[in-house]
Tab-separated table of C-alpha atoms in Angstrom:
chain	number	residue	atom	x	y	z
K	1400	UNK	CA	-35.627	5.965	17.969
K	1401	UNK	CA	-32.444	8.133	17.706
K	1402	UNK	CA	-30.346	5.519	19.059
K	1403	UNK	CA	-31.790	2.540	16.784
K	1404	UNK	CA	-30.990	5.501	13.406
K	1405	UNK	CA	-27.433	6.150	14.724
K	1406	UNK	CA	-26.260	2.195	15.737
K	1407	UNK	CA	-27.732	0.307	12.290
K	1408	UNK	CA	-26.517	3.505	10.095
K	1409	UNK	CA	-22.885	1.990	11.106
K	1410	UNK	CA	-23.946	-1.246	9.232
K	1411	UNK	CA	-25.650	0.130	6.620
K	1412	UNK	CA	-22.668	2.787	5.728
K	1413	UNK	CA	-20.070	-0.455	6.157
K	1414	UNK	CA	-22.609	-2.774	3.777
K	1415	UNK	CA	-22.854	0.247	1.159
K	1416	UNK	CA	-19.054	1.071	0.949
K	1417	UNK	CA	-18.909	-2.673	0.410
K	1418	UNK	CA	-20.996	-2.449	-2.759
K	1419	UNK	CA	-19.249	0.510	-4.070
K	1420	UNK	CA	-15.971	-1.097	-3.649
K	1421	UNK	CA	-17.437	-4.413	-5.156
K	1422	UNK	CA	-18.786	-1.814	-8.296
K	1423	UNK	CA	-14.785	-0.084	-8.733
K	1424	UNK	CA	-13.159	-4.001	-9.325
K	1425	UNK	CA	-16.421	-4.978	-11.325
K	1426	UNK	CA	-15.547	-2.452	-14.406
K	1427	UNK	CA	-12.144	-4.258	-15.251
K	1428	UNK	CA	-14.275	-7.151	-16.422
K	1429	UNK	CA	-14.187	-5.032	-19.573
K	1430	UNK	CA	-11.450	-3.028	-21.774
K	1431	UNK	CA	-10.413	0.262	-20.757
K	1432	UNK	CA	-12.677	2.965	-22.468
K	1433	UNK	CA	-15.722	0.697	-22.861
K	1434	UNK	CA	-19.040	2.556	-20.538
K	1435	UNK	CA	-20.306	1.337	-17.902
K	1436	UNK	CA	-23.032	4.035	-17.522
K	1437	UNK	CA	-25.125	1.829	-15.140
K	1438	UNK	CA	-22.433	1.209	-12.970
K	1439	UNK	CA	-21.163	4.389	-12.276
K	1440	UNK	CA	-24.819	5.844	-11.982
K	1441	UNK	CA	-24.928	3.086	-9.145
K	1442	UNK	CA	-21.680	4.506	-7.942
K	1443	UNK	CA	-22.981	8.111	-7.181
K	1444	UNK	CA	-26.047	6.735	-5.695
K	1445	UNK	CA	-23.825	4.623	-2.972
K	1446	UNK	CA	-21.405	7.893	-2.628
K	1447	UNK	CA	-24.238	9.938	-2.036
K	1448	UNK	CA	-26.233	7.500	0.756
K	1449	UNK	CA	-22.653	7.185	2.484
K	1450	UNK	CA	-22.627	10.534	2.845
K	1451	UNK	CA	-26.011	11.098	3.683
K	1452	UNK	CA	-25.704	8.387	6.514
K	1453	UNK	CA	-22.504	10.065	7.500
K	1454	UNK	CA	-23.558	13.530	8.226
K	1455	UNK	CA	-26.870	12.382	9.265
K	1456	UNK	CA	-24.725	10.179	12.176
K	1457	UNK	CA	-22.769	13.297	12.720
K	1458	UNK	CA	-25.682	15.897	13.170
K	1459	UNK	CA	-27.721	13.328	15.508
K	1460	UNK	CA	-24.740	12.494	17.897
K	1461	UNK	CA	-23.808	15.954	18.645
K	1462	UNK	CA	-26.887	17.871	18.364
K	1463	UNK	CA	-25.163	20.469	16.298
K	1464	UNK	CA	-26.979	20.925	12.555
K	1465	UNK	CA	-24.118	22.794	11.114
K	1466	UNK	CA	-22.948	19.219	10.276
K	1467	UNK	CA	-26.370	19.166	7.941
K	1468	UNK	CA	-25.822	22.917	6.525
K	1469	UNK	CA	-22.045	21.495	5.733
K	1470	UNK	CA	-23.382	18.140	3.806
K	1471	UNK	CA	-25.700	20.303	1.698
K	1472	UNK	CA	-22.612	22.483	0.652
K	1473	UNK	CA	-20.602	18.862	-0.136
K	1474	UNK	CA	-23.280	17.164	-1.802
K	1475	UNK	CA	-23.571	20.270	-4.056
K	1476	UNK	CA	-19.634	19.817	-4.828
K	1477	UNK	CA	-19.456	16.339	-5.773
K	1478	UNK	CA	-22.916	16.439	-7.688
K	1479	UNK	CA	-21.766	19.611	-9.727
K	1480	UNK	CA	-18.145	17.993	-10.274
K	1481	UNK	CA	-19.457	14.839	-11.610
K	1482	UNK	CA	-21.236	16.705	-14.120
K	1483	UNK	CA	-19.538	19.445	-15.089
K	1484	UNK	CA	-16.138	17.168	-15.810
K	1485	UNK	CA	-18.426	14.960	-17.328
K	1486	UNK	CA	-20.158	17.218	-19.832
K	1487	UNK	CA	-16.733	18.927	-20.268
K	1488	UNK	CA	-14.583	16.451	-21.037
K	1489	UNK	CA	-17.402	13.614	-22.480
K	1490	UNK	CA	-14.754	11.073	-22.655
K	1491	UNK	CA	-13.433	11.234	-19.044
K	1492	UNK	CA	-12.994	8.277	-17.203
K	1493	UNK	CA	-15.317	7.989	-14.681
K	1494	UNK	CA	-14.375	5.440	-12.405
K	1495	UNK	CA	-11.002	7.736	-11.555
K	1496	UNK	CA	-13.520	10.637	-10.978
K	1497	UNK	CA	-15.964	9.088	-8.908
K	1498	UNK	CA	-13.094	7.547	-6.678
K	1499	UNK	CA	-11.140	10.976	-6.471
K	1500	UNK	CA	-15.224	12.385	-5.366
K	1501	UNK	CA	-15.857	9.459	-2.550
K	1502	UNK	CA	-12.404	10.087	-1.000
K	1503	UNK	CA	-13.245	13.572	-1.188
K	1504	UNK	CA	-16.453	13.158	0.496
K	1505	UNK	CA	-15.039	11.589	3.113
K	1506	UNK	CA	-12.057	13.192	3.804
K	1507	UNK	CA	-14.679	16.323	4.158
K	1508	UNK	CA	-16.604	14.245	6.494
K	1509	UNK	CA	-14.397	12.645	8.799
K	1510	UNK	CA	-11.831	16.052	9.012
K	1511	UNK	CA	-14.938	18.076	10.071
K	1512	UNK	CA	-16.015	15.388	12.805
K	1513	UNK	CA	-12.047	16.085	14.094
K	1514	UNK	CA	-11.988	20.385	13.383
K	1515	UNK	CA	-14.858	21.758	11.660
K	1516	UNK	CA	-12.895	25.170	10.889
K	1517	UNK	CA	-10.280	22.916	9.228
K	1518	UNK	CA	-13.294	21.283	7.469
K	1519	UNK	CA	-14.407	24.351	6.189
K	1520	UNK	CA	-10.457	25.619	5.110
K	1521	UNK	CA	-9.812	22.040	3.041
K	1522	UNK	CA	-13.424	22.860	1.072
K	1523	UNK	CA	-12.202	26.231	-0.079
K	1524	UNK	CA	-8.707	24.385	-0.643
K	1525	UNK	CA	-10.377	21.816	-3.024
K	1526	UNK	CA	-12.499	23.561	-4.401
K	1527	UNK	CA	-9.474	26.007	-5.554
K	1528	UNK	CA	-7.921	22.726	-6.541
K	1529	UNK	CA	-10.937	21.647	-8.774
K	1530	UNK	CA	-10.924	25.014	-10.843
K	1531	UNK	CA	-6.963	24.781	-11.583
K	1532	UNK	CA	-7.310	21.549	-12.456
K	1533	UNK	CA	-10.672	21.789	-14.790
K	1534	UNK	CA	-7.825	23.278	-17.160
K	1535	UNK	CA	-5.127	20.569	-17.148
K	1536	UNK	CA	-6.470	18.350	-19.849
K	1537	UNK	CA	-7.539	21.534	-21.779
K	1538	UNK	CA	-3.639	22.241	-22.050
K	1539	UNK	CA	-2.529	18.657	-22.361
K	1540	UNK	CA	-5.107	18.714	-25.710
K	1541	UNK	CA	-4.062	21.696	-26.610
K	1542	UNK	CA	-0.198	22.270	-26.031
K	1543	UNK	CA	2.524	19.946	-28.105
K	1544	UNK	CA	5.419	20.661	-26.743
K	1545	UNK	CA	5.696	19.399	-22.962
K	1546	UNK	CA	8.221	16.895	-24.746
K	1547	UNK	CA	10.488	19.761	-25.914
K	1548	UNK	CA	10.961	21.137	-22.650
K	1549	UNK	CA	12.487	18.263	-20.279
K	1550	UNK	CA	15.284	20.672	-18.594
K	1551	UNK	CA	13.039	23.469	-18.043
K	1552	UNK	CA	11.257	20.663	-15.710
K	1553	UNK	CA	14.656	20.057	-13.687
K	1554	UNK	CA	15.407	23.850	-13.096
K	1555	UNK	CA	12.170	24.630	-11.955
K	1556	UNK	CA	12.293	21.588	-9.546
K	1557	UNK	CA	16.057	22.306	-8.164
K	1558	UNK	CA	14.472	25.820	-7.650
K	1559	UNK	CA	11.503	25.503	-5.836
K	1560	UNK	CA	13.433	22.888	-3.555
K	1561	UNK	CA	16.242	25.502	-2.919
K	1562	UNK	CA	13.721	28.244	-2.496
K	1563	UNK	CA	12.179	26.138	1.153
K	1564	UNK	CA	15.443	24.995	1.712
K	1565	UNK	CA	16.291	28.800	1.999
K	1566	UNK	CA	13.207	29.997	3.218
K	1567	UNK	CA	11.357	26.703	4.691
K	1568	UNK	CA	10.524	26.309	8.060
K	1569	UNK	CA	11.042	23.318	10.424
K	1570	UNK	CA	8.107	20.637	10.609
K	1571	UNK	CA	8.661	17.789	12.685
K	1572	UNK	CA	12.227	17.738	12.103
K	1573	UNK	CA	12.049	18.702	8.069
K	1574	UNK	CA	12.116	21.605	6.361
K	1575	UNK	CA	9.482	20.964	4.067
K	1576	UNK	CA	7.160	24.224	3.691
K	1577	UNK	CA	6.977	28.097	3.846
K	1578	UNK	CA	4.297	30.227	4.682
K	1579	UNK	CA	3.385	33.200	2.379
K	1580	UNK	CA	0.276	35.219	3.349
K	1581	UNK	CA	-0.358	33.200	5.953
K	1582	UNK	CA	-1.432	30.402	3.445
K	1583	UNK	CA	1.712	27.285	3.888
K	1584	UNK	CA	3.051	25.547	0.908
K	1585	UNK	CA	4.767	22.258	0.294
K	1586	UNK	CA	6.746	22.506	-3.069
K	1587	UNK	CA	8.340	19.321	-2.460
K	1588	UNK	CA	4.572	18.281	-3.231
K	1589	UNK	CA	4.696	20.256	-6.849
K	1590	UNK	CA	8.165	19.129	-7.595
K	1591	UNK	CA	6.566	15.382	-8.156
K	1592	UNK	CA	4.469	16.491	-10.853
K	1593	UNK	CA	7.788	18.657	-12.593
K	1594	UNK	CA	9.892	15.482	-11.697
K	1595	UNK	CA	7.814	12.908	-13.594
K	1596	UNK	CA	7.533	15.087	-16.371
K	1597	UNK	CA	11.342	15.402	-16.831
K	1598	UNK	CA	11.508	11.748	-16.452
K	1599	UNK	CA	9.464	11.128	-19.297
K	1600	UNK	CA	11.060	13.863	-21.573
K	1601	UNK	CA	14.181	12.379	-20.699
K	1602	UNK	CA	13.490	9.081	-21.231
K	1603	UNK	CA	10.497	8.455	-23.649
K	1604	UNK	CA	13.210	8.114	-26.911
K	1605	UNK	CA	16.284	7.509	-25.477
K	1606	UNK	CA	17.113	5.251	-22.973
K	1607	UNK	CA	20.951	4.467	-23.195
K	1608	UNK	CA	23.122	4.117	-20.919
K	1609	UNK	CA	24.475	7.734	-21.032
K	1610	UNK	CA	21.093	9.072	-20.862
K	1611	UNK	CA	20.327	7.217	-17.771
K	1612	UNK	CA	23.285	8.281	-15.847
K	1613	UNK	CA	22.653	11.588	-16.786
K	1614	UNK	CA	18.834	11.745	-15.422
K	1615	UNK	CA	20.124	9.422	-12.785
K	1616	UNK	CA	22.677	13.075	-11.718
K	1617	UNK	CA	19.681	15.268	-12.397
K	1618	UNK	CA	17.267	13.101	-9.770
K	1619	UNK	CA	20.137	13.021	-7.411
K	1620	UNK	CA	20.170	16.815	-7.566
K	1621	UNK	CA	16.723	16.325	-6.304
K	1622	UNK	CA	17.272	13.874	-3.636
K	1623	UNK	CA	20.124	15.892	-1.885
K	1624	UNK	CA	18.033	18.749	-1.177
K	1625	UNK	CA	15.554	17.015	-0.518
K	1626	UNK	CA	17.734	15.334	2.278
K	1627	UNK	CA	19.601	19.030	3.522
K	1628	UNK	CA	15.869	20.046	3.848
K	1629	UNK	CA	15.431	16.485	6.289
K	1630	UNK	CA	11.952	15.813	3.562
K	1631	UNK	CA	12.725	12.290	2.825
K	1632	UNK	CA	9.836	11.872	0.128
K	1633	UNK	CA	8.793	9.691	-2.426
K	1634	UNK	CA	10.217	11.110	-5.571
K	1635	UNK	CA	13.458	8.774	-5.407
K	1636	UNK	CA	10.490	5.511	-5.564
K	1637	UNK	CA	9.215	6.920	-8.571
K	1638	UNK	CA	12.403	7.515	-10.524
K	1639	UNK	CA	13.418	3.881	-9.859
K	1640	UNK	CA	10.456	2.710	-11.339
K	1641	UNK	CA	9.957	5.242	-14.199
K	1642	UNK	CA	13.553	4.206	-14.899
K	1643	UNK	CA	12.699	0.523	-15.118
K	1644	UNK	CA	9.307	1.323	-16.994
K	1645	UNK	CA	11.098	3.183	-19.739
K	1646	UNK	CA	13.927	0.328	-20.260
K	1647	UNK	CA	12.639	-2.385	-18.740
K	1648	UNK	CA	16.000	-3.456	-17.338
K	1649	UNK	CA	16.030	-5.120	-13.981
K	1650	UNK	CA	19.758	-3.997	-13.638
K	1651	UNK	CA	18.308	-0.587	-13.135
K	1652	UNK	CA	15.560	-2.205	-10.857
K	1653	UNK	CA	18.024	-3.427	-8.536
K	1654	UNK	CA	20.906	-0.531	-8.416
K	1655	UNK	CA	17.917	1.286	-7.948
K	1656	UNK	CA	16.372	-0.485	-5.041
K	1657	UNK	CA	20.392	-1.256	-3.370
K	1658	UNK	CA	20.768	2.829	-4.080
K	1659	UNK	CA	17.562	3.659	-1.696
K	1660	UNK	CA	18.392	1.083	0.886
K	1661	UNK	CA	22.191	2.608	1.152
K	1662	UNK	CA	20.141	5.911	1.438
K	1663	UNK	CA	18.035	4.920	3.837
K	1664	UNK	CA	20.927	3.799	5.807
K	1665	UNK	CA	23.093	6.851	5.809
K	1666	UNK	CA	19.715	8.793	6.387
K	1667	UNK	CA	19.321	6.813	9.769
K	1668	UNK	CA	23.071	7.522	10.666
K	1669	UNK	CA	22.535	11.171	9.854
K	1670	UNK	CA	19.446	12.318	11.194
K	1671	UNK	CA	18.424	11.926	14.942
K	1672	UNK	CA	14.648	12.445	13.886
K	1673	UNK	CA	15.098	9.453	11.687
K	1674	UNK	CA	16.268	7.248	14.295
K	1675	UNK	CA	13.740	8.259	16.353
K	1676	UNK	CA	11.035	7.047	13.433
K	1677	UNK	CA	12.739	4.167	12.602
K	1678	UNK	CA	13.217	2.952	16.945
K	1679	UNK	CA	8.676	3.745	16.799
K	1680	UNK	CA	8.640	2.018	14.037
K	1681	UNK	CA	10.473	-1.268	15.478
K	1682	UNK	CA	8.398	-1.559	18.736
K	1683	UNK	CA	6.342	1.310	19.357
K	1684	UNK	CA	5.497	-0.118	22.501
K	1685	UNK	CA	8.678	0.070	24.205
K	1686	UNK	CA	8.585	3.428	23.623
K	1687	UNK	CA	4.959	3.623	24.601
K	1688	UNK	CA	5.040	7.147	26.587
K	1689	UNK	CA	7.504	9.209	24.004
K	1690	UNK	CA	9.043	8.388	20.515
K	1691	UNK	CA	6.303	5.499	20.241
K	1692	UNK	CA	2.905	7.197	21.611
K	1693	UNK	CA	1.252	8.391	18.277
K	1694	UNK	CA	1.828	5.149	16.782
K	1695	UNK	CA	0.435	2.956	19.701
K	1696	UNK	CA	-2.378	5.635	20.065
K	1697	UNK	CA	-3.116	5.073	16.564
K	1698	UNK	CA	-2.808	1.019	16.873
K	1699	UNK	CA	-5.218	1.227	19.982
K	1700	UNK	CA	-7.758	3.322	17.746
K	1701	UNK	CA	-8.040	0.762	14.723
K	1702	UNK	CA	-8.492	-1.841	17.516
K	1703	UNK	CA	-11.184	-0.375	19.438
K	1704	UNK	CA	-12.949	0.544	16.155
K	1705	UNK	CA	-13.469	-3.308	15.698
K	1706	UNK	CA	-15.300	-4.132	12.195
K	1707	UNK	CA	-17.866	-1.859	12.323
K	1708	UNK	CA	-16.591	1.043	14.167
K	1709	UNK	CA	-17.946	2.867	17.744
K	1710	UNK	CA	-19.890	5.443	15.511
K	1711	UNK	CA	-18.801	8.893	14.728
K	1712	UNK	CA	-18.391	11.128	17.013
K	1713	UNK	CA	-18.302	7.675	19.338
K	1714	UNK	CA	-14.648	7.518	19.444
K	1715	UNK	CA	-11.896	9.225	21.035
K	1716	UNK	CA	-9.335	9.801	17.485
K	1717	UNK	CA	-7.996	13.262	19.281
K	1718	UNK	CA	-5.822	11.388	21.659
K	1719	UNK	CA	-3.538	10.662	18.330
K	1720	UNK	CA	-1.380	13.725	17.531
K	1721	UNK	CA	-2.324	15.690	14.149
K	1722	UNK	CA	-4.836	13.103	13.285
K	1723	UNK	CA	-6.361	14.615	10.704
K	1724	UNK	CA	-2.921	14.847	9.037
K	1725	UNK	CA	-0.829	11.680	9.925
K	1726	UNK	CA	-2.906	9.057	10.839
K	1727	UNK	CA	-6.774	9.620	9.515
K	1728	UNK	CA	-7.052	5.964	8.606
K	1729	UNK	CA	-6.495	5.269	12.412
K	1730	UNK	CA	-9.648	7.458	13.050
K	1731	UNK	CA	-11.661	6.236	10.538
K	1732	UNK	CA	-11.231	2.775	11.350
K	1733	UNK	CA	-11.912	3.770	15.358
K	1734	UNK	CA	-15.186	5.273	14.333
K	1735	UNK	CA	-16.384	3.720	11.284
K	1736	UNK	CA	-14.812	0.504	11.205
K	1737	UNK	CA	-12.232	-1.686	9.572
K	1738	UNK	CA	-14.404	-3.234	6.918
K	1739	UNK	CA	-15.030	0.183	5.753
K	1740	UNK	CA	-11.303	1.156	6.378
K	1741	UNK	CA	-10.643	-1.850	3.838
K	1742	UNK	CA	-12.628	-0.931	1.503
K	1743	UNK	CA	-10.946	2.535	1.664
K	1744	UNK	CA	-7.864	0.957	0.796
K	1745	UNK	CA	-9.503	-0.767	-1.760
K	1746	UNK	CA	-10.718	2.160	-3.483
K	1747	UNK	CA	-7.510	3.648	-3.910
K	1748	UNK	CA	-5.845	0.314	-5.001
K	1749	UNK	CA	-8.957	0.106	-7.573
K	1750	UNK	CA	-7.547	3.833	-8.746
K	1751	UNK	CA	-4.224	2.446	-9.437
K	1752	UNK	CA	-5.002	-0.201	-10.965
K	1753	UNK	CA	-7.200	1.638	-13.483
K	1754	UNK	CA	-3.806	4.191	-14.037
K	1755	UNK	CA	-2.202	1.040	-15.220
K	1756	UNK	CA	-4.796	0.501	-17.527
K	1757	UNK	CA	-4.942	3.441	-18.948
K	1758	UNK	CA	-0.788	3.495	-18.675
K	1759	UNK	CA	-0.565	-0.169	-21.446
K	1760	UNK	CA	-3.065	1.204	-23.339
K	1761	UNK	CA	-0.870	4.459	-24.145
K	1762	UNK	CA	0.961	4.293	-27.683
K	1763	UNK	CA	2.687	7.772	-26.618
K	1764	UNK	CA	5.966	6.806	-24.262
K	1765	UNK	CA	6.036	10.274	-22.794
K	1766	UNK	CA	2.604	10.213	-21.847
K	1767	UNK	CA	2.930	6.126	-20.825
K	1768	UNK	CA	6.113	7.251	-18.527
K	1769	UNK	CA	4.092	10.280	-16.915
K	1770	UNK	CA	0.835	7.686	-15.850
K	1771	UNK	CA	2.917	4.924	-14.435
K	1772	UNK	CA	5.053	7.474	-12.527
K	1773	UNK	CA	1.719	9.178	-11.108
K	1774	UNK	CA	0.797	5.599	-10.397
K	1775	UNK	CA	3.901	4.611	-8.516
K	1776	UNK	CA	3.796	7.440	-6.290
K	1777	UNK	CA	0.002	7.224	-5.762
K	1778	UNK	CA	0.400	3.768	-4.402
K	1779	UNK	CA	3.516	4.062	-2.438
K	1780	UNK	CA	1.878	6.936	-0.542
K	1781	UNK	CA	-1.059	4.967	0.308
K	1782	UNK	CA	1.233	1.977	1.695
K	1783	UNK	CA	3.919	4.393	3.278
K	1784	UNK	CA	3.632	3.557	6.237
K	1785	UNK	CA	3.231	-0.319	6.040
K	1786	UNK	CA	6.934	-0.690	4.519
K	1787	UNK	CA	8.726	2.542	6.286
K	1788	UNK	CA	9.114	3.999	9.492
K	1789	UNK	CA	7.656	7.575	9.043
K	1790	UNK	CA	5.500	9.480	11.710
K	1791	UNK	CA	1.899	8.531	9.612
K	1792	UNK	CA	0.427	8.816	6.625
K	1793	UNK	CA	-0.988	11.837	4.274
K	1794	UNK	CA	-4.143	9.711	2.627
K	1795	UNK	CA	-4.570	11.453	-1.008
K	1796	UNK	CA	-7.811	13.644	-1.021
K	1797	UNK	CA	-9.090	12.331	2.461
K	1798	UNK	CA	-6.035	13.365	4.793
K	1799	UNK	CA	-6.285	17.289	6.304
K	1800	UNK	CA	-3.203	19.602	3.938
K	1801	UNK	CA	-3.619	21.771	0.796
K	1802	UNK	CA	-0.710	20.913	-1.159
K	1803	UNK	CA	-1.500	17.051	-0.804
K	1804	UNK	CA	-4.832	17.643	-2.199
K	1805	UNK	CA	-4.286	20.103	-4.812
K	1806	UNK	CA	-0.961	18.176	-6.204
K	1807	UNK	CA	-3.210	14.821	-5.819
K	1808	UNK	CA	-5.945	16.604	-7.854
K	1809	UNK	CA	-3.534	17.880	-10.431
K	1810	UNK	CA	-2.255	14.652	-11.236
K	1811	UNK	CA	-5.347	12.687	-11.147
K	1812	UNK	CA	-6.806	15.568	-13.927
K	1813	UNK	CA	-3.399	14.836	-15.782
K	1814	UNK	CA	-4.105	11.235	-16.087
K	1815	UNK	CA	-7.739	12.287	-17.282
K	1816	UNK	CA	-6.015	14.566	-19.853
K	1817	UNK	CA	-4.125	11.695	-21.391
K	1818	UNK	CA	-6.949	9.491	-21.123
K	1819	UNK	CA	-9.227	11.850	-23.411
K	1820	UNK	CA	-6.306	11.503	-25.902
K	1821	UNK	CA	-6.091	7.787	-26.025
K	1822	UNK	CA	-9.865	8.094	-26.551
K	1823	UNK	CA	-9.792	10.438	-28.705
K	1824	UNK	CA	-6.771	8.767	-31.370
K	1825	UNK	CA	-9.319	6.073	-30.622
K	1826	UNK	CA	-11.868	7.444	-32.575
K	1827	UNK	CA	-10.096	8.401	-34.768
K	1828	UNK	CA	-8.808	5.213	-35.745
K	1829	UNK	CA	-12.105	3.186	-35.482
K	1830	UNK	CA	-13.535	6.005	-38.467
K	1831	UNK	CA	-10.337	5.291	-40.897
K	1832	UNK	CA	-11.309	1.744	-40.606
């Protein structure tokens, strides 16, 4: 009987991701702000019986009912999240916060199938992340003058990215984090949120051609640490298109997108960690036993995962180095499937696509600037790895690493904030009329 619960829950977890997916794309049929109260009721009920089915899977496989004991402790999270942001902040938007709670679900569940201490370490981490970020839209309701202060943005940045370039230590060939009390940070993860922020002070009233060129110097100050520290991020992607959203000039577009590729190449002919990325990246399989083995690892997993996945636990998603970091999609697809890897993807692109909602809607340009930046960088971490050669792929809220989540958290609740405000002026405006 155990066998017959554990090989059609695979199915069942597949056809139910389905529907929720099928439920995220189903609320743009109407205007941004409008409810949908059924469907996001229907939402939780398809989180919660993915979970359920999840943890069940895992508890009946290995035999080991701290799996269970670790579900009750989740289920409690996401329940108590979606209500207390909800009766907090009444005019959330709830289709961003029951996405950011299914990929935090399973992120949960499928890094405690691959290290259940590290399980247990992300929970504290988010949960930490949730109370920080209870009180961003608080302060975006509350404080006026984020506008005022577009420099103080940049020096902080430049800092913190001096500060690990100082004081970092080597991962993987870039000098990315430091460790303080044994806990390790990423600032380079932090500086996003300070870097779209000075984007949009710079830019959301002026936008000549001076003004450009000087942000353009400021980012570049950014960029070439960011380079001496070997962390070849994202930041440069969203300046390019923050740029373009503020002055909607394709010349900018383009020197932009000509800039990144020169970049790129002078990147390759500087860094031998680079070159070995971008050679795995070309044909992993020629390099099948060294510079190409966590890719082809990671290839073989989504394969052997088929469309509906060997089952968790089923699997063999260790063989691919730091999994739970780099290349999680590769284990979810092994063990749950691709149609439910799909639909993962889909999830996220259903969260962008509501930030760019929410972003046209905005009369504010600051604010505007701030959601499609968050946006951009959302979506070109999600697809990193499809356009690039990097080593994997940190999935927002589902990937194993505290600064990912907590920045990703913080900028998701920063989108909320500034969605409560477009509510709110539009309130206001429906009761002068």
């Amino acid at each position: 009987m155990q066998e017959y619960v554990i090989e059609l829950s695979k199915y069942f977890i597949a056809f139910f991701m389905v529907l929720y997916t099928a439920s995220c794309f189903y609320t743009f049929r109407y205007p941004v702000g409008e409810k949908h109260r059924g469907v996001f009721i229907l939402q939780d009920l398809l989180m919660f019986l993915v979970q359920v089915l999840c943890f069940l899977n895992l508890s009946l496989v290995s035999g080991d009912f701290q799996y269970l004991f670790f579900f009750a402790f989740i289920l409690i999270f996401l329940f108590a999240t979606i209500t207390m942001v909800s009766l907090i902040y009444e005019n959330i938007n709830r289709l961003l916060l029951n996405n950011m709670c299914m990929l935090l679900g399973i992120g949960l569940c499928i890094v405690s199938r691959l290290s259940f201490d590290k399980a247990i370490r992300q929970y504290v981490i988010v949960l930490v992340s949730l109370i920080f970020s209870l009180l961003v839209p608080y302060l975006l309701g509350k404080i006026h003058f984020f506008k005022k202060i577009t420099w103080l943005y940049a020096t902080l940045g430049i800092a913190l990215l001096s500060t690990v370039l100082i004081l970092g230590e080597v991962t993987h060939g870039s000098k990315i984090s430091f460790s303080l009390g044994g806990i390790t940070f990423q600032p380079s993860e932090f500086v996003k949120i300070l870097f779209l922020f000075f984007l949009a002070g710079a830019l959301w009233e002026n936008v000549s051609f001076q003004r450009v060129v000087l942000t353009a110097i400021i980012a570049g100050a950014h960029v070439v640490i960011l380079v001496v520290s070997k962390d070849l991020g994202s930041a440069f992607v969203g300046f390019v298109f923050v740029v373009f959203a503020a002055t909607r000039n394709y010349l900018y577009l383009l020197a932009g997108l000509v800039g990144g590729g020169a970049a790129s190449y002078l990147a390759y002919q500087l860094f031998d960690h680079v070159r070995v990325r971008v050679l795995a990246w070309q044909d992993p399989w020629k390099y099948i036993d060294n510079k190409g083995y966590q890719i082809t690892q990671s290839l073989f997993a989504i394969g052997s995962g088929s469309w509906f996945g060997m089952g968790l636990l089923k699997g063999n998603p260790t063989a691919i180095p730091y999994v739970e970091a780099d290349f999680i999609f590769s284990s979810i697809c092994e063990e749950l499937g691709v149609i439910f890897g799909i639909c993962l993807i889909l999830i996220c692109v259903s969260s962008f696509l509501e930030m760019m909602r929410v972003a046209v809607c905005i009369h504010d340009r600051f604010y505007q600037l701030i959601v499609y930046g968050i946006g951009i960088m959302y979506i070109f971490q999600i697809f990193l790895t499809k356009f690039i050669p990097l080593t994997g792929v940190t999935l927002p809220f589902i990937s194993y690493g505290g600064s990912s989540v907590m920045t990703t958290m913080i900028m998701f609740f920063i989108i909320q904030g500034i969605y409560i405000r477009l509510q709110k002026e539009g309130e206001r405006r429906g009761g002068r009329k």
